[in-house]
mmCIF file of C-alpha atoms in Angstrom:
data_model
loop_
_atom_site.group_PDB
_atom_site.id
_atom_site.type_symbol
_atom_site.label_atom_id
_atom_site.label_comp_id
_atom_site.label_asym_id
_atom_site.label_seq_id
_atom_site.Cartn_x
_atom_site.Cartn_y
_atom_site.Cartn_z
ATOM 1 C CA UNK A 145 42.723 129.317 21.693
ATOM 2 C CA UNK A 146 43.029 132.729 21.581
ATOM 3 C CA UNK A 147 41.209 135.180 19.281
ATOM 4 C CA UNK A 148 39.510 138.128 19.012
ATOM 5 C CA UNK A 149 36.821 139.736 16.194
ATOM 6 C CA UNK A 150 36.476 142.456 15.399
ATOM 7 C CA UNK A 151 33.372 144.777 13.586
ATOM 8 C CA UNK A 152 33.498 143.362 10.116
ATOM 9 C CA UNK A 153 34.018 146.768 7.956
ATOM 10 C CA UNK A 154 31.494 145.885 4.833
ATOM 11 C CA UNK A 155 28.816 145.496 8.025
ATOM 12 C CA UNK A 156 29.801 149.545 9.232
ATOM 13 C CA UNK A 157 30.078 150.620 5.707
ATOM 14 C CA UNK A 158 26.491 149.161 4.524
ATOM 15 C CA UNK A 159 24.619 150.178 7.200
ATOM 16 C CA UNK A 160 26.637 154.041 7.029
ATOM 17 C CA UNK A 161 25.703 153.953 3.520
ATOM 18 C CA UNK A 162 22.089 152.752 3.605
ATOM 19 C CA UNK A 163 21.781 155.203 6.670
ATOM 20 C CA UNK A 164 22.935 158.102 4.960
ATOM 21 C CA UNK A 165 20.956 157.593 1.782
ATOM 22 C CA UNK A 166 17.452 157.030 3.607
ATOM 23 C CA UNK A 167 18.048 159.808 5.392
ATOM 24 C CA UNK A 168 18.745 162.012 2.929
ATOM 25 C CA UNK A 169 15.727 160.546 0.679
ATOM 26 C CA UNK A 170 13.484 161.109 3.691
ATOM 27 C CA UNK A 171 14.656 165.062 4.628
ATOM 28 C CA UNK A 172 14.299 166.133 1.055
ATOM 29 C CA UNK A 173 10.639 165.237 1.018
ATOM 30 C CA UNK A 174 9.997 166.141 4.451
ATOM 31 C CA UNK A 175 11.483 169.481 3.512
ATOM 32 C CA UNK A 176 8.861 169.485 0.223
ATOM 33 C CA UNK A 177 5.726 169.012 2.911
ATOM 34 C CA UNK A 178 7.429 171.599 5.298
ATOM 35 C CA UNK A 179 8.492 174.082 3.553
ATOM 36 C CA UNK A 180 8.119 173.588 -0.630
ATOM 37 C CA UNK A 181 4.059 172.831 -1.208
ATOM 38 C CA UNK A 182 2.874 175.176 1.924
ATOM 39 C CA UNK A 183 4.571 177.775 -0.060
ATOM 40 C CA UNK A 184 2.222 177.066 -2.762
ATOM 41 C CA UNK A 185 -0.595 177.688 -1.098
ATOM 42 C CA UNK A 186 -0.774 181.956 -1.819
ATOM 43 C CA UNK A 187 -0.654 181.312 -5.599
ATOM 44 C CA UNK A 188 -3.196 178.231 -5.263
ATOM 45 C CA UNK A 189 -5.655 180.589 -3.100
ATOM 46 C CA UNK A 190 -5.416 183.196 -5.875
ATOM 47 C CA UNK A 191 -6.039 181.275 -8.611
ATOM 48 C CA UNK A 192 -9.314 179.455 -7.082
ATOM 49 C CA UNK A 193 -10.552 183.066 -5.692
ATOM 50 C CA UNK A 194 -10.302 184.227 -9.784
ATOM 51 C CA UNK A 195 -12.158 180.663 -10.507
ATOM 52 C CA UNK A 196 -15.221 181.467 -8.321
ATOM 53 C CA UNK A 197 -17.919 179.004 -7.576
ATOM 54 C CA UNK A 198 -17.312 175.944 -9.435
ATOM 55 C CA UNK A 199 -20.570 173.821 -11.348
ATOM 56 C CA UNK A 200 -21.207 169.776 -10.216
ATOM 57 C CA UNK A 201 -18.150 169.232 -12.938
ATOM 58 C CA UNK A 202 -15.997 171.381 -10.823
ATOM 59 C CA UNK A 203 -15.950 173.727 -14.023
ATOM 60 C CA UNK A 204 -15.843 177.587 -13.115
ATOM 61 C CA UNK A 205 -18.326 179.460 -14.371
ATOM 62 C CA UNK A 206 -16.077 182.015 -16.131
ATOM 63 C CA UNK A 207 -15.196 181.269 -19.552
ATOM 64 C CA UNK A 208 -11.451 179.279 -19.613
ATOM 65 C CA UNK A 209 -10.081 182.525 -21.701
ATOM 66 C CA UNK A 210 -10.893 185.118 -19.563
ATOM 67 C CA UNK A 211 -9.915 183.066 -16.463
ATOM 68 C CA UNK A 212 -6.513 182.393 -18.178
ATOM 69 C CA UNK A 213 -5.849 186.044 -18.867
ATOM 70 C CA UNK A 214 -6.688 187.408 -15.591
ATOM 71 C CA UNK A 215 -4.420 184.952 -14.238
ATOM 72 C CA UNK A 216 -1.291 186.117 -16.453
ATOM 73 C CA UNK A 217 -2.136 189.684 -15.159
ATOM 74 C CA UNK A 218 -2.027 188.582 -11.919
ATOM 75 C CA UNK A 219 0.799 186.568 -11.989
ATOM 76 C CA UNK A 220 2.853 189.506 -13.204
ATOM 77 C CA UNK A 221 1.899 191.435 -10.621
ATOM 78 C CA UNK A 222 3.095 189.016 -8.293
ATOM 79 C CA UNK A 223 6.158 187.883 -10.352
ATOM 80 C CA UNK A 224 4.638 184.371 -10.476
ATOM 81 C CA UNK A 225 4.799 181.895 -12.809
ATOM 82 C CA UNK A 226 2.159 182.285 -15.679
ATOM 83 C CA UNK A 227 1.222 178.736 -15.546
ATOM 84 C CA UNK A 228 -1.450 177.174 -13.820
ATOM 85 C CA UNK A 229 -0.406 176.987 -10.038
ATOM 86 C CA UNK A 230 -0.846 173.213 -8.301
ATOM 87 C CA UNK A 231 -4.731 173.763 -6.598
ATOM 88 C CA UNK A 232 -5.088 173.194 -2.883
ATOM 89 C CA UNK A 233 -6.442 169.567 -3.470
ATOM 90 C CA UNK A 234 -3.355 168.857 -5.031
ATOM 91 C CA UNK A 235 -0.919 170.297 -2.615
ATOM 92 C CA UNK A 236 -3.217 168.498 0.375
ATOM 93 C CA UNK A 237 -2.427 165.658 -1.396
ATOM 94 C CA UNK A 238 1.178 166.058 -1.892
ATOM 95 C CA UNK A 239 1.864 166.797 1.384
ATOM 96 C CA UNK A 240 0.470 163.591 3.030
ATOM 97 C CA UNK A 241 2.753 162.017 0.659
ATOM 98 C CA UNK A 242 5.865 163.961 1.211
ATOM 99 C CA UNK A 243 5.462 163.254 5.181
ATOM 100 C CA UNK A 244 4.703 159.715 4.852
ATOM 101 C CA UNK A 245 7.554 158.896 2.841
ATOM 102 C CA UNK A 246 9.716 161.785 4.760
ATOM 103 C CA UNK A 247 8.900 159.732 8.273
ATOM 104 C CA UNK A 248 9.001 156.424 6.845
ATOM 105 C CA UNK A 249 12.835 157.012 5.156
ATOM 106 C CA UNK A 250 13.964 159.338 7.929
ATOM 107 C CA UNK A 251 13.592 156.465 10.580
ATOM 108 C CA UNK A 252 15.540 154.336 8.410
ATOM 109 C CA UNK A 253 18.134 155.965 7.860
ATOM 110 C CA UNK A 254 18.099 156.979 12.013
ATOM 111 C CA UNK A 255 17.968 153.170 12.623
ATOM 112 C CA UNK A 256 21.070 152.116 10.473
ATOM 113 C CA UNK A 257 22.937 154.712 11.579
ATOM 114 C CA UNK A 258 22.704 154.379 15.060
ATOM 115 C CA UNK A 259 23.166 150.471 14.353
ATOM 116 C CA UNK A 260 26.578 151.279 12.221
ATOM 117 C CA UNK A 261 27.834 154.187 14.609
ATOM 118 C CA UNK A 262 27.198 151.952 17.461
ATOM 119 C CA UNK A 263 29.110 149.588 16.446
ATOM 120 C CA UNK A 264 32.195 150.937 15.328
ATOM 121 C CA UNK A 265 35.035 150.063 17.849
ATOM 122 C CA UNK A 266 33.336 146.748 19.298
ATOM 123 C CA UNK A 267 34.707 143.299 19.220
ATOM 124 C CA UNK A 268 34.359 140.197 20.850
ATOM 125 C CA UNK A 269 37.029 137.839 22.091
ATOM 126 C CA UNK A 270 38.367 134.325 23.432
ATOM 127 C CA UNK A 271 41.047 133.888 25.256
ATOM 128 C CA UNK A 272 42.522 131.526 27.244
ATOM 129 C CA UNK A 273 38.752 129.727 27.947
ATOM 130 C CA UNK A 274 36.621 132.805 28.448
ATOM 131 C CA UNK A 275 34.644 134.591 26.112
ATOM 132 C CA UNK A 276 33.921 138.666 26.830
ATOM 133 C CA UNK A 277 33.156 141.922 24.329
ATOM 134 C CA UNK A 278 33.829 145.529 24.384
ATOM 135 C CA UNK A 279 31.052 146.075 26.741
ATOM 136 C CA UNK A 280 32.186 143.784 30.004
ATOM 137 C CA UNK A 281 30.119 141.025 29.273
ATOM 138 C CA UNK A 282 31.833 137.589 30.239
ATOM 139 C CA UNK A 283 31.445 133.691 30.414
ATOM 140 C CA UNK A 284 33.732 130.383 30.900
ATOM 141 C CA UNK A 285 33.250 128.278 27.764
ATOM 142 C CA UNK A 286 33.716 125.463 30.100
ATOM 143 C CA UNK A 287 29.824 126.687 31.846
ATOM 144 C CA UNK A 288 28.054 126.839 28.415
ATOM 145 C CA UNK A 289 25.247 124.132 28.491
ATOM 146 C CA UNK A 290 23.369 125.153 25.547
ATOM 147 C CA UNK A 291 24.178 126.607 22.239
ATOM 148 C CA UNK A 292 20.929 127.775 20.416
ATOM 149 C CA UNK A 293 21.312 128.068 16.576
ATOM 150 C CA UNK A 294 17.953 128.904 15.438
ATOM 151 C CA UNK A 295 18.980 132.124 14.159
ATOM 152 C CA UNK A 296 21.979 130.881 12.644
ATOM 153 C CA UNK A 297 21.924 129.969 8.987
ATOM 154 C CA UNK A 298 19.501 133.313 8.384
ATOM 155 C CA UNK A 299 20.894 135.681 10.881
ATOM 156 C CA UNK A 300 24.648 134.631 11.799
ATOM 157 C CA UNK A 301 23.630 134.798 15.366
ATOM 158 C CA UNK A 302 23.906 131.976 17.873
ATOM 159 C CA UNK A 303 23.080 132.578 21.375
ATOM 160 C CA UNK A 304 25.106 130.796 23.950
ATOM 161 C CA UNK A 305 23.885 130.243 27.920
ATOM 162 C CA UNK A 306 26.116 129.469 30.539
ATOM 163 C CA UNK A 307 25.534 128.360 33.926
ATOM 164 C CA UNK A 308 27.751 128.579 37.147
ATOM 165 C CA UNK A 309 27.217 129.484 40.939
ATOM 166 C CA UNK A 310 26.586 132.801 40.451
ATOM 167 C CA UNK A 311 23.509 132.048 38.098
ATOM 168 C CA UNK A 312 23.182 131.812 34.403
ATOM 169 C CA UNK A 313 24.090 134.318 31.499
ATOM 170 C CA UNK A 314 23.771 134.695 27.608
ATOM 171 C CA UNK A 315 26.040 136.036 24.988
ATOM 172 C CA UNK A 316 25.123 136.170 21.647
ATOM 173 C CA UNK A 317 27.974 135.603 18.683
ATOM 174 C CA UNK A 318 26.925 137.678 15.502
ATOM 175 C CA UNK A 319 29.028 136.715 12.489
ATOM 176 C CA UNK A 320 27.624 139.430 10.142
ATOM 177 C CA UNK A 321 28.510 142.382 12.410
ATOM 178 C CA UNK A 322 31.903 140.720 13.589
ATOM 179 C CA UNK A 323 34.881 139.208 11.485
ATOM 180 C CA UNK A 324 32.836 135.924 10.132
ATOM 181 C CA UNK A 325 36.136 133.892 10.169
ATOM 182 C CA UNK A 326 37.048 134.523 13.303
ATOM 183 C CA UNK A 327 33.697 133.982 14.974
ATOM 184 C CA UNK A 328 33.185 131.253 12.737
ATOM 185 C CA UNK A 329 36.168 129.537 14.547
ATOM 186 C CA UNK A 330 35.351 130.680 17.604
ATOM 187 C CA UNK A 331 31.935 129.300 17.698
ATOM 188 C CA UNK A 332 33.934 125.655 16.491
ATOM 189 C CA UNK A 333 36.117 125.860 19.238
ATOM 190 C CA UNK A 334 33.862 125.890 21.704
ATOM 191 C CA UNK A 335 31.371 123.233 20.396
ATOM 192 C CA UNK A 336 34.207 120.954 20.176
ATOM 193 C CA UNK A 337 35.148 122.092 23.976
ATOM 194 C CA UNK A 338 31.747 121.855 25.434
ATOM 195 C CA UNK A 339 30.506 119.145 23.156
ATOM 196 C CA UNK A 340 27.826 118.611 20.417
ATOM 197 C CA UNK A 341 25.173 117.613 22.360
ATOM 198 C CA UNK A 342 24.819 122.066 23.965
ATOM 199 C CA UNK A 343 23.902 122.464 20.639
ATOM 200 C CA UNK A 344 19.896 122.927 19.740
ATOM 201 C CA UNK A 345 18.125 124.285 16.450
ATOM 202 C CA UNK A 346 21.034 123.396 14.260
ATOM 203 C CA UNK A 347 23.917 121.281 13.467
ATOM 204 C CA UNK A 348 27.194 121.549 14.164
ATOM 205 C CA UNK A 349 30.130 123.856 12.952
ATOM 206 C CA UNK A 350 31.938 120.989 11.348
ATOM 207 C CA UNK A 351 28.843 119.868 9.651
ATOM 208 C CA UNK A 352 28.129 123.259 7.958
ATOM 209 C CA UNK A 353 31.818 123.284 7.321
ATOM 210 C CA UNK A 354 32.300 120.046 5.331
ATOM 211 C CA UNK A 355 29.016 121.441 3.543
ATOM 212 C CA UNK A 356 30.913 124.151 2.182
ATOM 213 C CA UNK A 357 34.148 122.065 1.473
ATOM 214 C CA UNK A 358 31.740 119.932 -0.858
ATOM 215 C CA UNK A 359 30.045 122.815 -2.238
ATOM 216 C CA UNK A 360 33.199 124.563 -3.222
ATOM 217 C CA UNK A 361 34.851 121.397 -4.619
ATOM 218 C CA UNK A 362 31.712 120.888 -6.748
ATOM 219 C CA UNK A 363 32.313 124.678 -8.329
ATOM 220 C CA UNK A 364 35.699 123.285 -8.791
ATOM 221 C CA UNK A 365 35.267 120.034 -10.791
ATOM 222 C CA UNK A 366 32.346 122.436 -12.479
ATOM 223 C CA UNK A 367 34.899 124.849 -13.732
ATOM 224 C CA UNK A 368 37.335 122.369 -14.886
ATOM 225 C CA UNK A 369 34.850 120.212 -16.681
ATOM 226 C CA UNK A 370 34.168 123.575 -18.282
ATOM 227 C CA UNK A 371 38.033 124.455 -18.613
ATOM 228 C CA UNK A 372 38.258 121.246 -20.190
ATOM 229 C CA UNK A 373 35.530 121.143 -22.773
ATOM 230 C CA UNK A 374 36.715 124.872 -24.297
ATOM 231 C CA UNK A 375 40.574 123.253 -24.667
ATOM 232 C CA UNK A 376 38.315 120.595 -26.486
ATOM 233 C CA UNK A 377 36.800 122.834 -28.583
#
């Protein structure tokens, strides 16, 4: 058997998207707690210097008129806006926030695109008994002796170990970054080569595939019972 899988497209184009959008979720508030609330601060400063000491309430001790008024004037000075500025408490506030969430999102979006850029251009392949990818990595079906599906149904990824003279070595087959089909049959062809027994944590290809034969033919009769009763009707 020969075949060959390549990245699976909807893979790239998730992970580009969800990359992109993190990223750009996570620079816009970094850029609010670098550059958007420090520049707050002047205004803030003013307005607490016309405030003055503030009572156990934290109420200033000049009247809420007069404290409004010298704050217009002062705003217009400044060419300010006339509302109340955001207070320093506030802004501290706001800018833990904006760099939590700024870090947090950034990364994210880092992570998935490294994970889609780095995987443009790969594939994976087997032909004529050997199984090798993009980056030199190599093994004779015929020296698997154990197929590990733990990660299987959740993940799509199956390690395989093979051992010959020159030692042992693992590959792992990833049917949600690759072409599922064609790993899908790749990963049957080689249980069926090396035999059922290599396999541990799971069940066999042909197993999982008569499971979705039976699932798909129970849609089936499902839709034409339905089909059926609205001609009925």
């Amino acid at each position: 058997m020969n075949i060959k899988a390549n990245a699976h497209r909807g893979f790239l184009l998730k992970y580009l998207l969800i990359g992109l959008a993190a990223l750009a979720f996570g620079a816009w508030h970094l850029k609010d707690g670098l550059v958007t609330y420090p520049a707050l601060r002047e205004r803030a400063d003013a307005y607490e210097l016309l405030q003055g000491p503030l009572d156990e309430n934290g109420k200033s001790e000049i009247a809420d008129g007069e404290l409004q008024s010298n704050w217009q004037a002062l705003a217009a000075e400044n060419e300010w806006p006339e509302e109340v500025p955001k207070l320093n408490d506030e802004i501290d506030n706001l800018l833990l926030y904006n760099y939590f969430i700024g870090a947090i999102f950034s990364s994210i979006g880092l992570a998935c695109l490294y994970l889609g850029l780095t995987t443009i251009g790969k594939w994976v392949e087997l032909k004529d008994g050997v199984l090798s990818d993009k980056r030199g990595n190599s093994m004779n079906i015929k020296d698997i002796v154990e197929i590990d599906k733990k990660r299987w149904e959740k993940k799509g990824l199956v390690t395989l170990t093979a051992k010959s003279d020159g030692g042992s070595k693992r590959m792992v087959l990833d049917d949600l970054k690759f072409d599922r089909p064609s790993v899908d049959q790749m990963l049957l062809h080689i249980e069926q080569t090396v035999g059922e027994d290599k396999i541990i944590n799971g069940e066999t290809e042909a197993h999982y595939q008569a499971l979705q034969q039976k699932k798909l033919a129970e849609r089936e009769a499902q839709q034409a019972e339905l089909n059926q009763m609205e001609e009925d009707a």
